[in-house]
Structures are given as structure tokens and as C-alpha cells.
Amino acid sequence: MALQRGSDQIARTIYKKVAVVETHFAQLIEHFETLCRTDTKLADRSDALSKQLQMYGEEETPGIQTALKAISECIHRQQEHRRQLVASIADNITSMLKEYEAVNKEMKNRVAEREKLKEKQLSKQKALERVQAREATNAGKIKHARVDLETITMEVLSTDRTLLDEMIRYQQSKLADIKMVLRTYILSQIGFHARSLEILTEANDHVDRITSEMDIQDISSLLTGVNMEVANAPRPQGSPVPGTGALHGYDSYNQQSVVQPAQPFDGTSFLAQQPGQQPSQYGQSAFPQPQFDASSYPQPGGYQAPLPAGYQAPV
């Protein structure tokens, strides 16, 4: 890995920061693209719902037809704003995050070049040490090796300074871009939901305007006609008039049909006591009670036959 190739603290720090950006920016890109695809599908399905509501409204009664068409238009307008949100994410967020692929690659190349210089510096350092060990009396050769080492060392230091400056700019630019990405996403969502709230409030007002008066006029007229036919239809004497409780009758004096109004039901009228009935604990008994003639039973003192009518006992 690039992090393992770092020969010192500078290289390891740069590799680590670049690796974090590479990993998480790639995941952010994936999630933002998934979000865009999901919103696009949601917009398509909502448009299908809008079209279905419009088709339904064309075959409905006037009381609901206008509301259905207006709500269908509101849903379609909301999806236009949703598609603008998707375009904003794709143009201002996803594309910016993808630019860091090239930026990260350039930073790693710069660190790799510095690593080569560091290897050169190490090689010059070893060459000087060998000359000093083997040819300690050869001042010219030692001086030449020392000059080579100093030159490459200055080049490494210059590269380090430049690389660290670039890394600082890289960090500052990264933070500024992250702020812009988050702000763009948040403001886009706020704008979309604010417009959606306005549109859905308008759609709710159209729902409140739906009334049943216009929708039931044709059915009410049919019901009125049926009621008139029922009221005027000939019926047998004593049969009830539907829905009223009144009874059909016949006035023999005037020779015409009449309708007897329904009597109010008090709960005990059908228990009215008839001759020979005994009251019960729940009201008047509805069943006739048997009547007995006491004279038909034996009297005290023996059996006595009933006397015939008009009979007079002898004096």
C-alpha cells in the first residue's frame, strides 16, 4: 500500500490523508448517485399517479372532477422540482467529488517523486561514507561526494517544502469543497421541500373544495322518482306503506283508497287488557284468561243441579 511505502513522517501523513479522502469520497459518490436514482424513480412513479388521477377525473362527476385534475397538476409540478433537485446534486455535488480522483492521484505521484529523491539522498549518503572509509586521504573525491549529497539534500528539502505547501492547500480546498457540498445539498433539500409544502398545501385546498351536492344530484333525482312511484303504487288493504309505518285502507263510503297514519308505539299498546285477561307483572297479558261459571260447580251440602230458567220453587 501507499501508506507502507512512506519512508518518513511526511510521506506517511500525506498518504494517510489522501487514502481517507479516496475511501470516503468514493462512498459518498455512490450514496449520492443512489439517492439521485431513487428520487428519479420516485418522480416517475409520482407522475404515473398524477396521470392516473387525471384519467379518473375525466370520468367522474363535476363535484370531484375539478379537484382531481387540480391535484394531479400539483403532483406533476412537485416532481418537476424533484428532478431539479436531482440535477443539482448531480451537477454540483457528485461531479465535484469525482474531481478528487485526479487530485488524489496527483498528490500520490508527488509523494512518489519525493520518495525517489529520498532514495537518491540515501544513496549519496552511503557513497560519501564509503569514500570516507576507503579513501580517507582523497580529499577531492570526498569533497565531490559531499557536494553531491548536499545538492540532493537541498533538493529533497525544497521538495518537502513544496509538497507540504501543496498538502496545506489540498486540505483547505478539501474542507471548502466539503462545506460547499453539504451546503448545496442542504439548501437544495430546503428549497425542494419548501416548494413541495406550498404545492401540497394548494392540493389540500382542492381536497377541501370537494362537495357531495353536485355528485348526488343525479342519484337524488332518481331516488325521488322511485319514492313517488312507491307512494302512488296500489297496495292491498292493511298493507304498510314502506318507510312510513302507515297502513293502506279503503273508505267504503267514499269508495277510495286511504292511508291510515301510524299510531305512536308506547310499548304496551299490544298488551292492552281484553275482557277476561289478568294483568301480569310485566303489564297487561296478551293472552285471554279462561272464564268459569261458579254455578256449574258443586256447592257445599251436596250436588245441586242448575235450575231451569223461569223456575219458581214451591211455597
Tab-separated table of N, CA and C in Angstrom, residues 176-288:
chain	number	residue	atom	x	y	z
A	176	ALA	N	-13.107	23.310	2.088
A	176	ALA	CA	-14.009	24.253	1.421
A	176	ALA	C	-14.997	23.521	0.513
A	177	ASP	N	-14.514	22.514	-0.202
A	177	ASP	CA	-15.395	21.750	-1.089
A	177	ASP	C	-16.415	20.936	-0.301
A	178	ILE	N	-15.989	20.375	0.829
A	178	ILE	CA	-16.939	19.627	1.656
A	178	ILE	C	-18.027	20.557	2.186
A	179	LYS	N	-17.643	21.737	2.630
A	179	LYS	CA	-18.635	22.702	3.083
A	179	LYS	C	-19.608	23.058	1.969
A	180	MET	N	-19.088	23.273	0.769
A	180	MET	CA	-19.948	23.622	-0.351
A	180	MET	C	-20.868	22.465	-0.726
A	181	VAL	N	-20.334	21.230	-0.677
A	181	VAL	CA	-21.159	20.055	-0.979
A	181	VAL	C	-22.307	19.941	0.021
A	182	LEU	N	-21.991	20.046	1.306
A	182	LEU	CA	-23.030	19.916	2.325
A	182	LEU	C	-24.039	21.060	2.247
A	183	ARG	N	-23.529	22.287	2.034
A	183	ARG	CA	-24.440	23.429	1.942
A	183	ARG	C	-25.343	23.309	0.720
A	184	THR	N	-24.757	22.870	-0.395
A	184	THR	CA	-25.559	22.697	-1.611
A	184	THR	C	-26.650	21.666	-1.399
A	185	TYR	N	-26.284	20.568	-0.775
A	185	TYR	CA	-27.274	19.518	-0.535
A	185	TYR	C	-28.382	20.002	0.406
A	186	ILE	N	-27.991	20.651	1.495
A	186	ILE	CA	-28.982	21.092	2.486
A	186	ILE	C	-29.904	22.154	1.895
A	187	LEU	N	-29.321	23.163	1.219
A	187	LEU	CA	-30.153	24.219	0.638
A	187	LEU	C	-31.042	23.682	-0.479
A	188	SER	N	-30.546	22.725	-1.240
A	188	SER	CA	-31.378	22.118	-2.286
A	188	SER	C	-32.565	21.393	-1.672
A	189	GLN	N	-32.313	20.675	-0.578
A	189	GLN	CA	-33.409	19.981	0.098
A	189	GLN	C	-34.397	20.973	0.697
A	190	ILE	N	-33.879	22.051	1.293
A	190	ILE	CA	-34.771	23.059	1.869
A	190	ILE	C	-35.643	23.682	0.785
A	191	GLY	N	-35.017	24.026	-0.341
A	191	GLY	CA	-35.782	24.624	-1.431
A	191	GLY	C	-36.835	23.678	-1.975
A	192	PHE	N	-36.461	22.429	-2.160
A	192	PHE	CA	-37.412	21.456	-2.700
A	192	PHE	C	-38.594	21.261	-1.748
A	193	HIS	N	-38.293	21.085	-0.463
A	193	HIS	CA	-39.380	20.819	0.479
A	193	HIS	C	-40.227	22.064	0.720
A	194	ALA	N	-39.623	23.255	0.635
A	194	ALA	CA	-40.420	24.480	0.773
A	194	ALA	C	-41.410	24.600	-0.384
A	195	ARG	N	-40.928	24.363	-1.613
A	195	ARG	CA	-41.840	24.411	-2.769
A	195	ARG	C	-42.864	23.280	-2.707
A	196	SER	N	-42.425	22.114	-2.221
A	196	SER	CA	-43.364	20.998	-2.090
A	196	SER	C	-44.452	21.324	-1.080
A	197	LEU	N	-44.068	21.995	0.012
A	197	LEU	CA	-45.063	22.362	1.021
A	197	LEU	C	-46.100	23.315	0.436
A	198	GLU	N	-45.645	24.276	-0.363
A	198	GLU	CA	-46.587	25.201	-0.994
A	198	GLU	C	-47.529	24.460	-1.937
A	199	ILE	N	-46.968	23.569	-2.741
A	199	ILE	CA	-47.781	22.839	-3.719
A	199	ILE	C	-48.761	21.906	-3.017
A	200	LEU	N	-48.286	21.187	-1.989
A	200	LEU	CA	-49.168	20.261	-1.295
A	200	LEU	C	-50.244	20.989	-0.489
A	201	THR	N	-49.929	22.182	0.004
A	201	THR	CA	-50.958	22.988	0.660
A	201	THR	C	-52.044	23.380	-0.333
A	202	GLU	N	-51.624	23.759	-1.530
A	202	GLU	CA	-52.603	24.063	-2.579
A	202	GLU	C	-53.438	22.833	-2.920
A	203	ALA	N	-52.792	21.666	-3.002
A	203	ALA	CA	-53.535	20.436	-3.292
A	203	ALA	C	-54.535	20.128	-2.175
A	204	ASN	N	-54.151	20.376	-0.932
A	204	ASN	CA	-55.072	20.135	0.185
A	204	ASN	C	-56.278	21.056	0.120
A	205	ASP	N	-56.073	22.287	-0.344
A	205	ASP	CA	-57.206	23.202	-0.516
A	205	ASP	C	-58.188	22.663	-1.557
A	206	HIS	N	-57.664	22.065	-2.605
A	206	HIS	CA	-58.552	21.468	-3.611
A	206	HIS	C	-59.334	20.294	-3.022
A	207	VAL	N	-58.711	19.533	-2.122
A	207	VAL	CA	-59.430	18.448	-1.467
A	207	VAL	C	-60.587	19.003	-0.639
A	208	ASP	N	-60.364	20.129	0.058
A	208	ASP	CA	-61.422	20.728	0.878
A	208	ASP	C	-62.596	21.208	0.035
A	209	ARG	N	-62.357	21.507	-1.232
A	209	ARG	CA	-63.434	22.006	-2.095
A	209	ARG	C	-64.317	20.890	-2.650
A	210	ILE	N	-63.980	19.649	-2.400
A	210	ILE	CA	-64.807	18.540	-2.883
A	210	ILE	C	-66.095	18.487	-2.064
A	211	THR	N	-67.241	18.577	-2.731
A	211	THR	CA	-68.539	18.515	-2.075
A	211	THR	C	-69.378	17.413	-2.713
A	212	SER	N	-70.389	16.980	-1.967
A	212	SER	CA	-71.224	15.880	-2.450
A	212	SER	C	-72.511	16.344	-3.108
A	213	GLU	N	-72.839	17.661	-3.002
A	213	GLU	CA	-74.114	18.117	-3.540
A	213	GLU	C	-74.229	17.851	-5.036
A	214	MET	N	-73.201	18.267	-5.782
A	214	MET	CA	-73.262	18.103	-7.232
A	214	MET	C	-73.166	16.638	-7.635
A	215	ASP	N	-72.472	15.846	-6.833
A	215	ASP	CA	-72.240	14.454	-7.218
A	215	ASP	C	-73.455	13.571	-7.001
A	216	ILE	N	-74.358	13.963	-6.088
A	216	ILE	CA	-75.504	13.107	-5.812
A	216	ILE	C	-76.795	13.645	-6.408
A	217	GLN	N	-76.708	14.713	-7.215
A	217	GLN	CA	-77.919	15.279	-7.794
A	217	GLN	C	-78.629	14.273	-8.697
A	218	ASP	N	-77.848	13.611	-9.574
A	218	ASP	CA	-78.489	12.677	-10.490
A	218	ASP	C	-79.078	11.486	-9.741
A	219	ILE	N	-78.377	11.011	-8.703
A	219	ILE	CA	-78.899	9.889	-7.928
A	219	ILE	C	-80.093	10.328	-7.093
A	220	SER	N	-80.054	11.554	-6.549
A	220	SER	CA	-81.176	12.058	-5.760
A	220	SER	C	-82.434	12.184	-6.609
A	221	SER	N	-82.289	12.644	-7.855
A	221	SER	CA	-83.449	12.742	-8.730
A	221	SER	C	-84.040	11.371	-9.010
A	222	LEU	N	-83.182	10.375	-9.198
A	222	LEU	CA	-83.680	9.015	-9.406
A	222	LEU	C	-84.402	8.506	-8.166
A	223	LEU	N	-83.853	8.794	-6.988
A	223	LEU	CA	-84.465	8.341	-5.751
A	223	LEU	C	-85.821	9.011	-5.538
A	224	THR	N	-85.921	10.290	-5.881
A	224	THR	CA	-87.201	10.984	-5.758
A	224	THR	C	-88.256	10.352	-6.640
A	225	GLY	N	-87.876	10.023	-7.864
A	225	GLY	CA	-88.823	9.371	-8.764
A	225	GLY	C	-89.272	8.019	-8.249
A	226	VAL	N	-88.344	7.248	-7.716
A	226	VAL	CA	-88.699	5.936	-7.173
A	226	VAL	C	-89.634	6.084	-5.982
A	227	ASN	N	-89.377	7.057	-5.102
A	227	ASN	CA	-90.247	7.269	-3.943
A	227	ASN	C	-91.658	7.647	-4.363
A	228	MET	N	-91.787	8.460	-5.408
A	228	MET	CA	-93.106	8.836	-5.901
A	228	MET	C	-93.832	7.628	-6.462
A	229	GLU	N	-93.117	6.779	-7.186
A	229	GLU	CA	-93.741	5.583	-7.723
A	229	GLU	C	-94.192	4.650	-6.606
A	230	VAL	N	-93.366	4.523	-5.570
A	230	VAL	CA	-93.738	3.677	-4.442
A	230	VAL	C	-94.965	4.219	-3.727
A	231	ALA	N	-95.029	5.535	-3.532
A	231	ALA	CA	-96.155	6.135	-2.822
A	231	ALA	C	-97.452	6.025	-3.607
A	232	ASN	N	-97.378	6.094	-4.929
A	232	ASN	CA	-98.577	6.068	-5.766
A	232	ASN	C	-98.961	4.673	-6.205
A	233	ALA	N	-98.158	3.683	-5.910
A	233	ALA	CA	-98.461	2.320	-6.358
A	233	ALA	C	-99.634	1.764	-5.567
A	234	PRO	N	-100.637	1.062	-6.221
A	234	PRO	CA	-101.760	0.438	-5.490
A	234	PRO	C	-101.266	-0.686	-4.604
A	235	ARG	N	-101.878	-0.761	-3.393
A	235	ARG	CA	-101.462	-1.774	-2.444
A	235	ARG	C	-102.689	-2.391	-1.802
A	236	PRO	N	-102.599	-3.645	-1.315
A	236	PRO	CA	-103.731	-4.296	-0.639
A	236	PRO	C	-104.096	-3.562	0.634
A	237	GLN	N	-105.404	-3.701	1.012
A	237	GLN	CA	-105.869	-3.051	2.237
A	237	GLN	C	-105.144	-3.613	3.450
A	238	GLY	N	-104.678	-2.709	4.311
A	238	GLY	CA	-103.988	-3.108	5.526
A	238	GLY	C	-102.504	-3.341	5.378
A	239	SER	N	-101.981	-3.198	4.157
A	239	SER	CA	-100.544	-3.377	3.963
A	239	SER	C	-99.814	-2.107	4.330
A	240	PRO	N	-98.617	-2.200	4.872
A	240	PRO	CA	-97.890	-0.993	5.301
A	240	PRO	C	-97.327	-0.228	4.122
A	241	VAL	N	-97.235	1.089	4.285
A	241	VAL	CA	-96.559	1.941	3.305
A	241	VAL	C	-95.080	1.927	3.629
A	242	PRO	N	-94.214	1.503	2.707
A	242	PRO	CA	-92.780	1.381	3.019
A	242	PRO	C	-92.195	2.685	3.537
A	243	GLY	N	-91.456	2.563	4.644
A	243	GLY	CA	-90.726	3.710	5.182
A	243	GLY	C	-91.551	4.643	6.026
A	244	THR	N	-92.910	4.387	6.184
A	244	THR	CA	-93.741	5.310	6.964
A	244	THR	C	-94.403	4.640	8.151
A	245	GLY	N	-94.709	3.353	8.069
A	245	GLY	CA	-95.440	2.678	9.132
A	245	GLY	C	-96.938	2.826	9.017
A	246	ALA	N	-97.426	3.642	8.028
A	246	ALA	CA	-98.864	3.807	7.821
A	246	ALA	C	-99.426	2.574	7.128
A	247	LEU	N	-100.760	2.416	7.174
A	247	LEU	CA	-101.423	1.272	6.582
A	247	LEU	C	-102.337	1.727	5.451
A	248	HIS	N	-102.391	0.941	4.391
A	248	HIS	CA	-103.349	1.181	3.323
A	248	HIS	C	-104.725	0.718	3.783
A	249	GLY	N	-105.727	1.489	3.464
A	249	GLY	CA	-107.103	1.107	3.783
A	249	GLY	C	-108.041	1.468	2.637
A	250	TYR	N	-109.380	1.247	2.856
A	250	TYR	CA	-110.363	1.545	1.809
A	250	TYR	C	-111.567	2.189	2.468
A	251	ASP	N	-111.874	3.359	2.005
A	251	ASP	CA	-113.024	4.086	2.503
A	251	ASP	C	-114.233	3.652	1.683
A	252	SER	N	-115.098	2.777	2.284
A	252	SER	CA	-116.234	2.241	1.526
A	252	SER	C	-117.286	3.304	1.261
A	253	TYR	N	-117.347	4.334	2.141
A	253	TYR	CA	-118.358	5.385	1.937
A	253	TYR	C	-118.005	6.223	0.717
A	254	ASN	N	-116.710	6.660	0.686
A	254	ASN	CA	-116.276	7.467	-0.458
A	254	ASN	C	-115.736	6.629	-1.599
A	255	GLN	N	-115.642	5.305	-1.346
A	255	GLN	CA	-115.170	4.371	-2.367
A	255	GLN	C	-113.821	4.812	-2.943
A	256	GLN	N	-112.802	4.952	-2.055
A	256	GLN	CA	-111.440	5.308	-2.466
A	256	GLN	C	-110.436	4.773	-1.452
A	257	SER	N	-109.194	4.606	-1.924
A	257	SER	CA	-108.126	4.130	-1.050
A	257	SER	C	-107.677	5.237	-0.126
A	258	VAL	N	-107.387	4.893	1.103
A	258	VAL	CA	-106.902	5.865	2.087
A	258	VAL	C	-105.687	5.259	2.773
A	259	VAL	N	-104.913	6.123	3.375
A	259	VAL	CA	-103.746	5.710	4.144
A	259	VAL	C	-103.963	6.112	5.581
A	260	GLN	N	-104.000	5.112	6.461
A	260	GLN	CA	-104.190	5.375	7.877
A	260	GLN	C	-102.842	5.682	8.522
A	261	PRO	N	-102.724	6.828	9.188
A	261	PRO	CA	-101.422	7.165	9.806
A	261	PRO	C	-101.024	6.137	10.843
A	262	ALA	N	-99.771	5.971	11.002
A	262	ALA	CA	-99.262	5.029	12.003
A	262	ALA	C	-99.504	5.572	13.394
A	263	GLN	N	-99.935	4.706	14.301
A	263	GLN	CA	-100.149	5.099	15.677
A	263	GLN	C	-98.819	5.095	16.425
A	264	PRO	N	-98.629	6.053	17.308
A	264	PRO	CA	-97.377	6.036	18.084
A	264	PRO	C	-97.289	4.797	18.946
A	265	PHE	N	-96.141	4.223	19.024
A	265	PHE	CA	-95.918	2.976	19.758
A	265	PHE	C	-95.434	3.308	21.157
A	266	ASP	N	-96.246	2.912	22.149
A	266	ASP	CA	-95.855	3.204	23.530
A	266	ASP	C	-95.307	1.988	24.250
A	267	GLY	N	-95.193	0.853	23.566
A	267	GLY	CA	-94.597	-0.318	24.187
A	267	GLY	C	-95.575	-1.195	24.920
A	268	THR	N	-96.816	-0.698	25.194
A	268	THR	CA	-97.790	-1.507	25.936
A	268	THR	C	-99.114	-1.620	25.213
A	269	SER	N	-99.204	-0.964	24.038
A	269	SER	CA	-100.485	-0.978	23.340
A	269	SER	C	-100.891	-2.376	22.948
A	270	PHE	N	-99.908	-3.221	22.620
A	270	PHE	CA	-100.259	-4.573	22.217
A	270	PHE	C	-100.534	-5.470	23.420
A	271	LEU	N	-100.339	-4.895	24.620
A	271	LEU	CA	-100.653	-5.635	25.836
A	271	LEU	C	-101.931	-5.131	26.508
A	272	ALA	N	-102.724	-4.359	25.766
A	272	ALA	CA	-103.957	-3.814	26.348
A	272	ALA	C	-104.842	-4.949	26.848
A	273	GLN	N	-105.383	-4.776	28.046
A	273	GLN	CA	-106.153	-5.850	28.661
A	273	GLN	C	-107.489	-6.010	27.957
A	274	GLN	N	-107.810	-7.208	27.575
A	274	GLN	CA	-109.086	-7.563	26.966
A	274	GLN	C	-109.981	-8.154	28.042
A	275	PRO	N	-111.223	-8.235	27.739
A	275	PRO	CA	-112.128	-8.842	28.750
A	275	PRO	C	-111.669	-10.242	29.105
A	276	GLY	N	-111.597	-10.490	30.335
A	276	GLY	CA	-111.205	-11.817	30.793
A	276	GLY	C	-109.722	-11.981	30.976
A	277	GLN	N	-108.904	-10.954	30.675
A	277	GLN	CA	-107.462	-11.044	30.831
A	277	GLN	C	-107.068	-10.598	32.220
A	278	GLN	N	-106.009	-11.167	32.736
A	278	GLN	CA	-105.471	-10.798	34.032
A	278	GLN	C	-104.159	-10.041	33.835
A	279	PRO	N	-103.928	-8.976	34.589
A	279	PRO	CA	-102.656	-8.247	34.469
A	279	PRO	C	-101.504	-9.097	34.960
A	280	SER	N	-100.379	-8.956	34.311
A	280	SER	CA	-99.166	-9.656	34.728
A	280	SER	C	-98.208	-8.666	35.351
A	281	GLN	N	-97.115	-9.202	35.834
A	281	GLN	CA	-96.137	-8.318	36.464
A	281	GLN	C	-95.413	-7.456	35.436
A	282	TYR	N	-95.500	-7.797	34.183
A	282	TYR	CA	-94.817	-7.013	33.144
A	282	TYR	C	-95.778	-6.109	32.384
A	283	GLY	N	-97.049	-6.048	32.810
A	283	GLY	CA	-98.032	-5.262	32.085
A	283	GLY	C	-99.261	-6.107	31.865
A	284	GLN	N	-100.089	-5.678	30.935
A	284	GLN	CA	-101.302	-6.408	30.642
A	284	GLN	C	-100.971	-7.641	29.828
A	285	SER	N	-101.579	-8.800	30.184
A	285	SER	CA	-101.315	-10.037	29.473
A	285	SER	C	-101.920	-9.990	28.091
A	286	ALA	N	-101.182	-10.502	27.122
A	286	ALA	CA	-101.662	-10.507	25.744
A	286	ALA	C	-102.517	-11.732	25.459
A	287	PHE	N	-102.672	-12.646	26.429
A	287	PHE	CA	-103.400	-13.898	26.199
A	287	PHE	C	-104.698	-13.898	27.015
A	288	PRO	N	-105.852	-14.228	26.423
A	288	PRO	CA	-107.118	-14.254	27.172
A	288	PRO	C	-107.081	-15.318	28.268
